[in-house]
Each structure stands twice: as C-alpha cells, then as structure tokens.
Short mmCIF file of N, CA and C and ligand atoms in Angstrom, two decimals:
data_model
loop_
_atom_site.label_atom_id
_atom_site.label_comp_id
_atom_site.label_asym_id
_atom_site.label_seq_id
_atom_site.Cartn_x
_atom_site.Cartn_y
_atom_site.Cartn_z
N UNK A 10 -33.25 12.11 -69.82
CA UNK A 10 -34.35 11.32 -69.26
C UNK A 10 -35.08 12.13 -68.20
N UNK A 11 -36.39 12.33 -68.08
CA UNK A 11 -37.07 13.18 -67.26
C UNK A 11 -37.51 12.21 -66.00
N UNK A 12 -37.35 12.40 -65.32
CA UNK A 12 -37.37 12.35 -63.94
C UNK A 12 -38.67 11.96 -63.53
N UNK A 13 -39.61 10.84 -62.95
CA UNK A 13 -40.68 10.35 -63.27
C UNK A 13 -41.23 10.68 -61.38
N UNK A 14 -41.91 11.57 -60.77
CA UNK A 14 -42.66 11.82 -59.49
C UNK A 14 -44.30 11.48 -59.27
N UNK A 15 -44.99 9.91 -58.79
CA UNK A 15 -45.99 9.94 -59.04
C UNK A 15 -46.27 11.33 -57.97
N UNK A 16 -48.06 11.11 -58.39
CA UNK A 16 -48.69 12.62 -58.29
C UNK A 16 -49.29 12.39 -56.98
N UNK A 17 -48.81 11.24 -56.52
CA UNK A 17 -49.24 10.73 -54.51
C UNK A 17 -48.13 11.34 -53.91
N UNK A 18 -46.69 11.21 -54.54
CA UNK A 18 -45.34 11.78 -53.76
C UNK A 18 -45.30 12.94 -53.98
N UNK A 19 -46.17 13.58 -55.10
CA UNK A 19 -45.95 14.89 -55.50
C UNK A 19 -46.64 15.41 -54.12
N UNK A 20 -48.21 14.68 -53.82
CA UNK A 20 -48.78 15.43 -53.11
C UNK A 20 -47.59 15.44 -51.68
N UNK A 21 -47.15 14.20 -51.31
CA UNK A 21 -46.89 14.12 -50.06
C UNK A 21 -45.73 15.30 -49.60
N UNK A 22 -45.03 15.38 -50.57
CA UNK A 22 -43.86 16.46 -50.51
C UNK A 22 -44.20 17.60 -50.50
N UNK A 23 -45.35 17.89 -51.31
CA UNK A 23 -45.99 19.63 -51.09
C UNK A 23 -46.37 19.72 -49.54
N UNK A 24 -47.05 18.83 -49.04
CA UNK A 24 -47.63 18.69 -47.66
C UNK A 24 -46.80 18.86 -46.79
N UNK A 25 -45.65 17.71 -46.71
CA UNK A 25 -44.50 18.11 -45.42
C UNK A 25 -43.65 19.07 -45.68
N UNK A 26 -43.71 19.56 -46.94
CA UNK A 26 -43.11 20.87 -47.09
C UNK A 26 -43.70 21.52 -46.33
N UNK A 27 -44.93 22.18 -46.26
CA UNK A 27 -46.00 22.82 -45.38
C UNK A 27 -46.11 22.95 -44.15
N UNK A 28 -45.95 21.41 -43.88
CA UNK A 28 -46.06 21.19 -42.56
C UNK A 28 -44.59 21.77 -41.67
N UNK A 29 -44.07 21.57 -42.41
CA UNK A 29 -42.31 21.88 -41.89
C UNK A 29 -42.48 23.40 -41.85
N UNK A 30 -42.76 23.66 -42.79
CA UNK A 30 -42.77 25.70 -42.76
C UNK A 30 -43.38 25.97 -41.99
N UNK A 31 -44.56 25.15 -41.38
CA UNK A 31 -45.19 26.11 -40.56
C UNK A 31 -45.02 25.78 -38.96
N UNK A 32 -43.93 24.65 -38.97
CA UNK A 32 -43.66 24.41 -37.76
C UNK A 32 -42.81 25.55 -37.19
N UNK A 33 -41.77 25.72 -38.28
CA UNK A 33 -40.76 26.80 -38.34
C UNK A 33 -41.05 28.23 -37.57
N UNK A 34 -42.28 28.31 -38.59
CA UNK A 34 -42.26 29.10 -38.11
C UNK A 34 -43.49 29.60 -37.29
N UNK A 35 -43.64 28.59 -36.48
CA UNK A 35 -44.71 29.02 -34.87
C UNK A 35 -43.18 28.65 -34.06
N UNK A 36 -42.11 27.85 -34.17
CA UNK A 36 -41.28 28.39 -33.56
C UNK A 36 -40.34 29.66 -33.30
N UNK A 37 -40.53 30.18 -34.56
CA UNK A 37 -39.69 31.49 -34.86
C UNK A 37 -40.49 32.60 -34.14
N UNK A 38 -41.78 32.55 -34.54
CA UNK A 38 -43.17 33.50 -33.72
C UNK A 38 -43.24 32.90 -32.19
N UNK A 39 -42.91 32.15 -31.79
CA UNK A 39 -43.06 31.77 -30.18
C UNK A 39 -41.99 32.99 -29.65
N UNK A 40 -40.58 32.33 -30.58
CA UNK A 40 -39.34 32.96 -29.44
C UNK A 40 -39.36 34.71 -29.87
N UNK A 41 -40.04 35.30 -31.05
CA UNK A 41 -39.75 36.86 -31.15
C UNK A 41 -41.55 37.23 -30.91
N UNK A 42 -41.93 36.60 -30.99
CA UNK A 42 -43.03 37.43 -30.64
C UNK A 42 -43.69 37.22 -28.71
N UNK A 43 -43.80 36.16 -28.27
CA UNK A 43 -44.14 35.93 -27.07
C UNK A 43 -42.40 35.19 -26.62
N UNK A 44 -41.79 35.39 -26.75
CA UNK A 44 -40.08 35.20 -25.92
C UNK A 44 -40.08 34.28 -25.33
N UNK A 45 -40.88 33.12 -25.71
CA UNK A 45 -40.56 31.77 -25.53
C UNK A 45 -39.26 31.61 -25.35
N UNK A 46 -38.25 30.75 -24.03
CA UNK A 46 -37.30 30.29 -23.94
C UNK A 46 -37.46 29.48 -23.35
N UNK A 47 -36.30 28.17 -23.68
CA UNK A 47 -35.89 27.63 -22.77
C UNK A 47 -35.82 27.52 -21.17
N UNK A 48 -36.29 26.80 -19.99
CA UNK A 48 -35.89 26.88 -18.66
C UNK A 48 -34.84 26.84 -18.30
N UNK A 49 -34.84 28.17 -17.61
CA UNK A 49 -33.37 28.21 -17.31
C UNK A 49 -33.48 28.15 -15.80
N UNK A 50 -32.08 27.79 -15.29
CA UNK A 50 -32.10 27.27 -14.32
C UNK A 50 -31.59 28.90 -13.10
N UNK A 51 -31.85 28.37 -11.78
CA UNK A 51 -32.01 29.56 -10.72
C UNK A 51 -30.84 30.16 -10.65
N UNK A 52 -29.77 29.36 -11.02
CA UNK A 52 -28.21 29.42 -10.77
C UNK A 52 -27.25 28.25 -11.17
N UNK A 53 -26.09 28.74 -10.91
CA UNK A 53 -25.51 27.56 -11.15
C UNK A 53 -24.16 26.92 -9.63
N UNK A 54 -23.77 26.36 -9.80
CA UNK A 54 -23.09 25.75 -8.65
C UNK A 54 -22.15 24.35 -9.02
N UNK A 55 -20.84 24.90 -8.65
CA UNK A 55 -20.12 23.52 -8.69
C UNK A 55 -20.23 22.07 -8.26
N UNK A 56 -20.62 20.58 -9.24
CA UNK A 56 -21.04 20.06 -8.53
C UNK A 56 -20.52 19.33 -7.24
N UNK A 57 -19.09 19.61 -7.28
CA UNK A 57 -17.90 19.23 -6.38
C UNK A 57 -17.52 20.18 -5.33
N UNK A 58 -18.39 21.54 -5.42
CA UNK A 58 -18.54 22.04 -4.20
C UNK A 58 -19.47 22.24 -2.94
N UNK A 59 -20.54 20.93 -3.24
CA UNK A 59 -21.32 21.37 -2.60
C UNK A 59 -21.60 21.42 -1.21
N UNK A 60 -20.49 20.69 -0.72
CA UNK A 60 -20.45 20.61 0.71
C UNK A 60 -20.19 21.97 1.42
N UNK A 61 -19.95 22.91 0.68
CA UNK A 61 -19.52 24.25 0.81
C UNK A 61 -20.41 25.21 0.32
N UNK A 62 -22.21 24.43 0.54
CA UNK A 62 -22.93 25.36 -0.02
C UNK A 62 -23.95 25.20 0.79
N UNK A 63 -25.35 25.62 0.27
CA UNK A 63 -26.56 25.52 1.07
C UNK A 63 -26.55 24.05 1.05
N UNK A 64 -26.16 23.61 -0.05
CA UNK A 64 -26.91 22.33 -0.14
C UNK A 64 -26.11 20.97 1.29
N UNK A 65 -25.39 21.37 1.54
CA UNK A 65 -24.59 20.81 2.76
C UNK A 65 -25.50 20.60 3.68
N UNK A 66 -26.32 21.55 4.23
CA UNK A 66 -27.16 21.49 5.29
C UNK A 66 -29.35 21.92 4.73
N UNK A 67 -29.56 20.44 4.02
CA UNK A 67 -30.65 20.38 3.69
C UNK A 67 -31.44 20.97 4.52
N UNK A 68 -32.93 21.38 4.39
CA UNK A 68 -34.00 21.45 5.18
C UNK A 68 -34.75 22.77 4.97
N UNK A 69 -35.95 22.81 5.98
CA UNK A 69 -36.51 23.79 5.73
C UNK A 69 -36.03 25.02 6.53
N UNK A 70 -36.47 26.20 5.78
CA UNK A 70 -36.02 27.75 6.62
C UNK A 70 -37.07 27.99 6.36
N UNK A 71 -37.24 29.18 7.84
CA UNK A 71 -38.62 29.93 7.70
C UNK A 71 -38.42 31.28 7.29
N UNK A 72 -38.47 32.04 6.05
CA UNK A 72 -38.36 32.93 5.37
C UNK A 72 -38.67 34.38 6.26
N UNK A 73 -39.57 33.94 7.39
CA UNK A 73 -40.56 35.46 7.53
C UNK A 73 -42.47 35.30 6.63
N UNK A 74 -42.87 35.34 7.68
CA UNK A 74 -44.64 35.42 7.54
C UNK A 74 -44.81 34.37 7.08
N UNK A 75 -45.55 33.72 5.65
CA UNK A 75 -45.67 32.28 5.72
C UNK A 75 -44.88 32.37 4.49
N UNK A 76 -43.50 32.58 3.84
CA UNK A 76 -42.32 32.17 3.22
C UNK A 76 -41.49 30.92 4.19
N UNK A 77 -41.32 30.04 3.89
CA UNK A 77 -40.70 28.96 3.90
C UNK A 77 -39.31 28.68 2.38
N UNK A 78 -38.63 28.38 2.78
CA UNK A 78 -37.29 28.07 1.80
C UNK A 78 -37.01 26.18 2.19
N UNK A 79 -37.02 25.27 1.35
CA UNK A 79 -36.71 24.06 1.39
C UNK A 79 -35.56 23.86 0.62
N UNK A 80 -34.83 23.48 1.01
CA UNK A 80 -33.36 23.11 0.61
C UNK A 80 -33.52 21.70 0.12
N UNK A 81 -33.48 21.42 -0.60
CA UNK A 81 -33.37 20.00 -0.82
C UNK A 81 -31.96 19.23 -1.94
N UNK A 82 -31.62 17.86 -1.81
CA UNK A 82 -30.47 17.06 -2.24
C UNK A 82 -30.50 16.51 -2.81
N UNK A 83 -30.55 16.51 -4.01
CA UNK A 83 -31.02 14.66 -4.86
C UNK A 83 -29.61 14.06 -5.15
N UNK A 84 -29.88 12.89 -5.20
CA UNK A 84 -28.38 12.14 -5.15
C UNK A 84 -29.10 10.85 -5.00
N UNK A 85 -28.51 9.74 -6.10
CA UNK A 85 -28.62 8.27 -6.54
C UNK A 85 -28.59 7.76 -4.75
N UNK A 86 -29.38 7.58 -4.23
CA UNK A 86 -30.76 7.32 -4.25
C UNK A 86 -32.03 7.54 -3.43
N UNK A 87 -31.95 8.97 -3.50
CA UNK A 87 -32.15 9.46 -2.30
C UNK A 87 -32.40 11.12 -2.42
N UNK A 88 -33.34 11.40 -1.20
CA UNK A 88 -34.24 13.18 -1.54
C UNK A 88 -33.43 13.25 -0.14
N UNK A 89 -31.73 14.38 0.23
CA UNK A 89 -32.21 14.71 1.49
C UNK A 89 -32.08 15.79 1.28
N UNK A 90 -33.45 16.06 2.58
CA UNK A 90 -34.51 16.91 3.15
C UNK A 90 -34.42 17.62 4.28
N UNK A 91 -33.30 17.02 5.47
CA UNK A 91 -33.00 17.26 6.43
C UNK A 91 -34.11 16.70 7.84
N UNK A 92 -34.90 15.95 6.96
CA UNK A 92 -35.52 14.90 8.21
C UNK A 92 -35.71 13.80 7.75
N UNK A 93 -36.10 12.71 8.34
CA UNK A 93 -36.59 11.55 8.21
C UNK A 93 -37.32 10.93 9.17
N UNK A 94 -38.02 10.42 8.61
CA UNK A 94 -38.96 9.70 9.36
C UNK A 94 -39.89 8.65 8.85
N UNK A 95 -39.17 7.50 10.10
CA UNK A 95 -39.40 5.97 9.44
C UNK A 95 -38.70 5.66 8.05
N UNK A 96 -38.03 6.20 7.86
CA UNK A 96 -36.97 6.01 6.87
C UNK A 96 -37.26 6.89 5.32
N UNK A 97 -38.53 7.73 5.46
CA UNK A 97 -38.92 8.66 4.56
C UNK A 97 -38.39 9.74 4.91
N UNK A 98 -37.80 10.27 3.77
CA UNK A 98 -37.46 11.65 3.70
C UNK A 98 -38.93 12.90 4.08
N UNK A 99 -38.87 14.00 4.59
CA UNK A 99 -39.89 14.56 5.13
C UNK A 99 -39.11 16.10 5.18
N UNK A 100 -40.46 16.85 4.42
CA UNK A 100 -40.34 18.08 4.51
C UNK A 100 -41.24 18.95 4.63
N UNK A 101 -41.03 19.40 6.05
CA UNK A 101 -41.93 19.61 7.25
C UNK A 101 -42.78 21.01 6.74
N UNK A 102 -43.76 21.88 6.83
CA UNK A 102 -44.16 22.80 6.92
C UNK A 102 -45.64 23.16 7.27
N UNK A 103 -45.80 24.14 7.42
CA UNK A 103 -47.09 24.57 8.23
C UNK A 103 -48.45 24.68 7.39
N UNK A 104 -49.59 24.31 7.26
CA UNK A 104 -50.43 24.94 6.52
C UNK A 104 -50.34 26.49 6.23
N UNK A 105 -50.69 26.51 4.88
CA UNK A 105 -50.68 28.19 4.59
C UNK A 105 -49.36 28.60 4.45
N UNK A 106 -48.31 27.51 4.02
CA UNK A 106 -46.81 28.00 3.88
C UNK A 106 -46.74 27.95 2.20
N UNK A 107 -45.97 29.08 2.09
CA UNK A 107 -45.55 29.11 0.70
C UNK A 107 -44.24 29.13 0.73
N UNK A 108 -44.04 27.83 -0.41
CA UNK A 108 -42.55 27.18 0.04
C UNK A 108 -41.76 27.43 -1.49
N UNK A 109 -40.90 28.11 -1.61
CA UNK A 109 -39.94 27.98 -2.47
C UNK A 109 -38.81 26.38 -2.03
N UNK A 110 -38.84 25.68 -2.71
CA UNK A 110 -38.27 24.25 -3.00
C UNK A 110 -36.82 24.48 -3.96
N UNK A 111 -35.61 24.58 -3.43
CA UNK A 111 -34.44 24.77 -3.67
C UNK A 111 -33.33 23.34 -4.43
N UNK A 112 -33.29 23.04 -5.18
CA UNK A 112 -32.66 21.50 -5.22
C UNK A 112 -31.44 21.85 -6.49
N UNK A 113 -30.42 20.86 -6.16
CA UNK A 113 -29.47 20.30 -7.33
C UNK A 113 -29.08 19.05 -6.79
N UNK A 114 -29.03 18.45 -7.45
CA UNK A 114 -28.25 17.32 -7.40
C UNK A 114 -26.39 16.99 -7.58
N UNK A 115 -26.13 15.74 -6.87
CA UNK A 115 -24.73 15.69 -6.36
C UNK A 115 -24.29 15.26 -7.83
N UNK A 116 -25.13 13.84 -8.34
CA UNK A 116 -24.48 13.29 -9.42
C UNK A 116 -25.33 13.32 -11.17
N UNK A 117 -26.50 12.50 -11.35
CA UNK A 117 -26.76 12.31 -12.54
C UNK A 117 -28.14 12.99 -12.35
N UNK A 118 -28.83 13.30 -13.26
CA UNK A 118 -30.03 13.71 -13.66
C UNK A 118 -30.98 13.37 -12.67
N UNK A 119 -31.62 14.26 -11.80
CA UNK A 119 -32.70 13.42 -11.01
C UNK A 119 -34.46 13.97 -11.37
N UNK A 120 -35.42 14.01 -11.04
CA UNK A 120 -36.66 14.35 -11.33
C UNK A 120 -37.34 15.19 -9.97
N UNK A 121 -38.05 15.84 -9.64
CA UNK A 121 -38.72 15.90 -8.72
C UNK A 121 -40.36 16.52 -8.90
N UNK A 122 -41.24 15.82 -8.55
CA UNK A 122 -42.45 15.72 -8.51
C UNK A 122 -43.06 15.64 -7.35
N UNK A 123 -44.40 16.53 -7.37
CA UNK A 123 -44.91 16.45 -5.80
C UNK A 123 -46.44 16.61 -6.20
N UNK A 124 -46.57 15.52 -5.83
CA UNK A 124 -48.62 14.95 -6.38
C UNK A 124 -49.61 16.27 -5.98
N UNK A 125 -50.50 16.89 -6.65
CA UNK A 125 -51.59 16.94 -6.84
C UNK A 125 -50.78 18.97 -6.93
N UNK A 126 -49.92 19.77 -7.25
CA UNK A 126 -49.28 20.95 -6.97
C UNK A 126 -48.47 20.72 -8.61
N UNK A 127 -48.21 21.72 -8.87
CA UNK A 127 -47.36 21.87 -9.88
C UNK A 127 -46.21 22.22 -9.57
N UNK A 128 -45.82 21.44 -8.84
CA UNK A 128 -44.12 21.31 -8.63
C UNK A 128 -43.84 20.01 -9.67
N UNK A 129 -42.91 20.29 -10.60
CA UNK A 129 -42.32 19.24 -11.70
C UNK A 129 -41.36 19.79 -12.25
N UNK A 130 -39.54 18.74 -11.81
CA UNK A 130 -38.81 20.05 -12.53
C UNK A 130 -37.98 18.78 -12.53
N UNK A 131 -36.95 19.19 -13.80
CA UNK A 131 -35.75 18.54 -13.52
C UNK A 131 -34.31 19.14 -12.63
N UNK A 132 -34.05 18.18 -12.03
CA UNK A 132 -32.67 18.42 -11.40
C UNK A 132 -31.45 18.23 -11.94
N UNK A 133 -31.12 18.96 -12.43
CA UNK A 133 -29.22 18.79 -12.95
C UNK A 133 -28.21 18.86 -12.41
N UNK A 134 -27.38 18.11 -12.52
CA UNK A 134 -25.97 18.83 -12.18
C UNK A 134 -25.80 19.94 -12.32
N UNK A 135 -24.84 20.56 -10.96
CA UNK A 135 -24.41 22.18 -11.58
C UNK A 135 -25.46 23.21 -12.05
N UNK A 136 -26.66 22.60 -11.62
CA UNK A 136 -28.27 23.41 -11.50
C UNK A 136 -28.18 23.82 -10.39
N UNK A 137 -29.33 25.05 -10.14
CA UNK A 137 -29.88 25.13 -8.91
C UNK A 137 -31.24 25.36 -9.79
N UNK A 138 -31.92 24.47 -8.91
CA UNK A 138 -33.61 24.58 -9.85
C UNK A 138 -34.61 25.09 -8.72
N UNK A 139 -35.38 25.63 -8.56
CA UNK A 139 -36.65 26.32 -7.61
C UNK A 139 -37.57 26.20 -8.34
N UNK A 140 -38.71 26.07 -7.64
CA UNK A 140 -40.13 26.14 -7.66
C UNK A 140 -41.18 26.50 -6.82
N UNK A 141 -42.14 27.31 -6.75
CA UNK A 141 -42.69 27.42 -5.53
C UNK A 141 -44.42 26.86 -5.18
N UNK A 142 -44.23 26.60 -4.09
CA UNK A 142 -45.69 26.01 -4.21
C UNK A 142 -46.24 26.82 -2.74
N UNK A 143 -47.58 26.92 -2.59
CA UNK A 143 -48.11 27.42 -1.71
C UNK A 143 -49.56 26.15 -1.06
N UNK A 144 -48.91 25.36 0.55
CA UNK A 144 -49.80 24.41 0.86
C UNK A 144 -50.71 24.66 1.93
N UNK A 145 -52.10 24.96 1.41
CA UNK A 145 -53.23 25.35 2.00
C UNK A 145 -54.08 24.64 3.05
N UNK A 146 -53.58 23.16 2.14
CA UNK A 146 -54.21 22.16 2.86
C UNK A 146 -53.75 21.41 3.97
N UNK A 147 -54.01 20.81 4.80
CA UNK A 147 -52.71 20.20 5.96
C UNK A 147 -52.71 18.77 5.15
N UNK A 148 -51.48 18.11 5.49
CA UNK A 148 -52.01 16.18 4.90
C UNK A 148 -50.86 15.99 4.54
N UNK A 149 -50.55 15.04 3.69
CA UNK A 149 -49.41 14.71 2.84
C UNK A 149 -49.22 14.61 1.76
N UNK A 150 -48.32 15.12 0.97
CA UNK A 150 -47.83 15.12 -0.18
C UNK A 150 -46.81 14.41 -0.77
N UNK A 151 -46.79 13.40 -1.31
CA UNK A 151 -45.78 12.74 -1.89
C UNK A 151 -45.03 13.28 -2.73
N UNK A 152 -43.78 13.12 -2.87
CA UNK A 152 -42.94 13.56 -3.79
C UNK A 152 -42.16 12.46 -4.58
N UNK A 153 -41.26 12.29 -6.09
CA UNK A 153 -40.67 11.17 -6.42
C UNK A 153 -40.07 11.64 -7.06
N UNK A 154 -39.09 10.92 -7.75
CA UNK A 154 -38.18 11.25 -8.68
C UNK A 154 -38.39 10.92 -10.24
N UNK A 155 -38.50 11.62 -10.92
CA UNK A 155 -39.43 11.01 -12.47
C UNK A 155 -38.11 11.42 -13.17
N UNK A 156 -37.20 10.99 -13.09
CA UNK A 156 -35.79 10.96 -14.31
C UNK A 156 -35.19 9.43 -13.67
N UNK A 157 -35.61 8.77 -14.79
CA UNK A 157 -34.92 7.47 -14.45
C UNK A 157 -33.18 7.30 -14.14
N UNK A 158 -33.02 6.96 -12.86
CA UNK A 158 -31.73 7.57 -12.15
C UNK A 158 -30.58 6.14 -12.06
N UNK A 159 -31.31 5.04 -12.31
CA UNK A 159 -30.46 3.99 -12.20
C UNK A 159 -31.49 2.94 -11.10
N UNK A 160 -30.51 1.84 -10.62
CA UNK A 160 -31.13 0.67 -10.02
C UNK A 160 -32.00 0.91 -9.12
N UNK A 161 -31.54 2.16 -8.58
CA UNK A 161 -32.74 2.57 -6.90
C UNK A 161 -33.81 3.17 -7.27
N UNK A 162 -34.42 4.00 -8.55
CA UNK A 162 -34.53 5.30 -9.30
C UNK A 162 -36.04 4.90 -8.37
N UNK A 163 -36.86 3.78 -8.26
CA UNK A 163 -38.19 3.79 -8.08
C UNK A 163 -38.18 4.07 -6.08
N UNK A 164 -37.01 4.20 -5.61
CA UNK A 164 -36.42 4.02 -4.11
C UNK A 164 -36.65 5.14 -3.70
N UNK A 165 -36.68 6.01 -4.78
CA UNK A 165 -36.54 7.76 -4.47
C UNK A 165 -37.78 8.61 -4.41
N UNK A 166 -37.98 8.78 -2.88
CA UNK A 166 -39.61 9.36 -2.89
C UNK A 166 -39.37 9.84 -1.57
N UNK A 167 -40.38 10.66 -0.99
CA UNK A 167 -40.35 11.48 0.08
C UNK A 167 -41.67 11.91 0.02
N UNK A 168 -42.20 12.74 1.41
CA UNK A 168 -43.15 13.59 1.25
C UNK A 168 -42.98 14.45 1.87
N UNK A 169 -44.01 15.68 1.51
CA UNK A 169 -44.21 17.37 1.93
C UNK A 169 -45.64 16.98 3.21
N UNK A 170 -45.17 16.90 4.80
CA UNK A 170 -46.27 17.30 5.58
C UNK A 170 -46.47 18.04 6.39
N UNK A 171 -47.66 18.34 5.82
CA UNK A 171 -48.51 20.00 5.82
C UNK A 171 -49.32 19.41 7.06
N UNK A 172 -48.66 20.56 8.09
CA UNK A 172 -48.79 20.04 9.69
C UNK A 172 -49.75 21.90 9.82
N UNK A 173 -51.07 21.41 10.74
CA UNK A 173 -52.25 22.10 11.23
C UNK A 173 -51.74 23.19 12.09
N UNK A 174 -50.56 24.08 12.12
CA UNK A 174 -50.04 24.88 12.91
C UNK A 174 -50.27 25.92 12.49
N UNK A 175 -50.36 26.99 13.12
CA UNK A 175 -50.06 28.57 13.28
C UNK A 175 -49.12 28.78 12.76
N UNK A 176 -48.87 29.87 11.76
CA UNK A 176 -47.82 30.06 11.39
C UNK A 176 -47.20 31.53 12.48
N UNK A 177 -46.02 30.94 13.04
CA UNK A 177 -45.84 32.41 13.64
C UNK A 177 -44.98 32.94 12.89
N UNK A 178 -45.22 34.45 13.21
CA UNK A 178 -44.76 35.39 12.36
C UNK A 178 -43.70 36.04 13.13
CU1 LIG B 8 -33.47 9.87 -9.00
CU2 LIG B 8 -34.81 8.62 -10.49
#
C-alpha cells in the first residue's frame, strides 16, 4: 500500500525542513565563524563561602582616577550595596565615574537592571557577574531585580546616585 502525503504536507515538510537547516546552520556559522558564545561568567565562588569574600563587605571602591569598583549582594530580598538610605539600597558615586558593578548572589537566581545604561545581567549562584557602566550624568538611577525571585521579587530595587563631585585623583 503506498503511502498517501497530500501536496499541502508535502509542501509544509519541504519548508520546515529548510527552515531548520538554515537555523542550524547560522548557528554553526555564528559559533566558527564570528565565536559566538555563551556568557560566561567573571569567576566563580563558593556560594557558602561568601562571608569570606569580597562579597562580605559590599560597597563602593575607588579604583584610582575615575575607576570605581561596586561590590554588590543579591539575596531574596534585597540589593546590599553597603548603604542605605531611607531604607533604599544606594550606590554612591561621582559624576564621570566609570563603575565596574561586581555581584553574585547568596541564594536563587536574581536579575539586575539599571534604567536608561546597559547594565542587564543575570546573577547566579556561584557566579561572579560584572558589568561596567560609565555615569556622566549626576541624578539617579534606579536599579531592580528582573529574575522573578519569589514573594518579595518586586521589593528588590535600589539606586545608582550620581553625586556633582570632583573626582579626586
Ligand atoms: Cu531578586 Cu527578583
């Protein structure tokens, strides 16, 4: 008995055949021709050691000239930053600072986002994730957590303020 394929499924199967091959292979041409990878993370770190790490003592360092280093903590439910104020987390720096932003988190998956800068990264366990941003402008910058973290997840926000100072060198 011959095998009966209308000539609509015929088409549809030639098509996602197609479509599939050529997904293939703009992935295959991403990773050998332009070395597309995966983000990888800055380092790695025990997540049960961290009291025995940078991350113990959040906050900002001043690198030298306008390098800034921000240490930061994510943990259910909560950015610490090593300040607060009025009950916001706050991470202080100077106009014209270019801030490498340092983070892992204690427990589950966290997000970190900081409005109108392309800081957007995830935080993992046993990550150390960086990003750097350079803030020109003085004002405030909000930051939040965009990995849905559990009951507090919308609780988790902070901001970056970019204070009108001299940077001394
Ligand atoms: Cu942390 Cu959502």
């Amino acid at each position: 008995m011959q095998m009966h394929i209308d000539k609509y499924e015929r088409a549809w199967i030639v098509a996602v055949t197609i479509i599939l091959a050529v997904f293939f292979a703009s992935l295959v041409a991403g990773a050998v021709i332009y070395g597309v990878r995966p983000t990888q993370p800055d380092g790695f770190i025990n997540p049960l050691m961290l009291d025995e790490s940078e991350f113990a003592n959040p906050g900002v360092r001043h690198m030298g000239g306008n390098q800034y280093e921000a240490i930061v903590m994510a943990q259910a439910w909560q950015f610490l930053t090593g300040e607060v104020e009025d009950g916001v987390p706050v991470i202080r720096v100077p106009a014209g600072a270019e801030v490498t932003f340092r983070m892992t988190t204690r427990d589950v998956i966290h997000g970190f986002m900081i409005e109108d800068t392309h800081v957007n990264m995830e935080v993992i366990p046993g990550h150390i994730g960086s990003a750097r941003e350079t803030f020109e402008e003085p004002g405030e910058y909000y930051f939040l957590c965009t990995q849905y973290c559990g009951r507090n997840h919308q609780g988790m926000w902070g901001k970056v303020v970019v204070e009108e100072t001299v940077i001394e060198t």
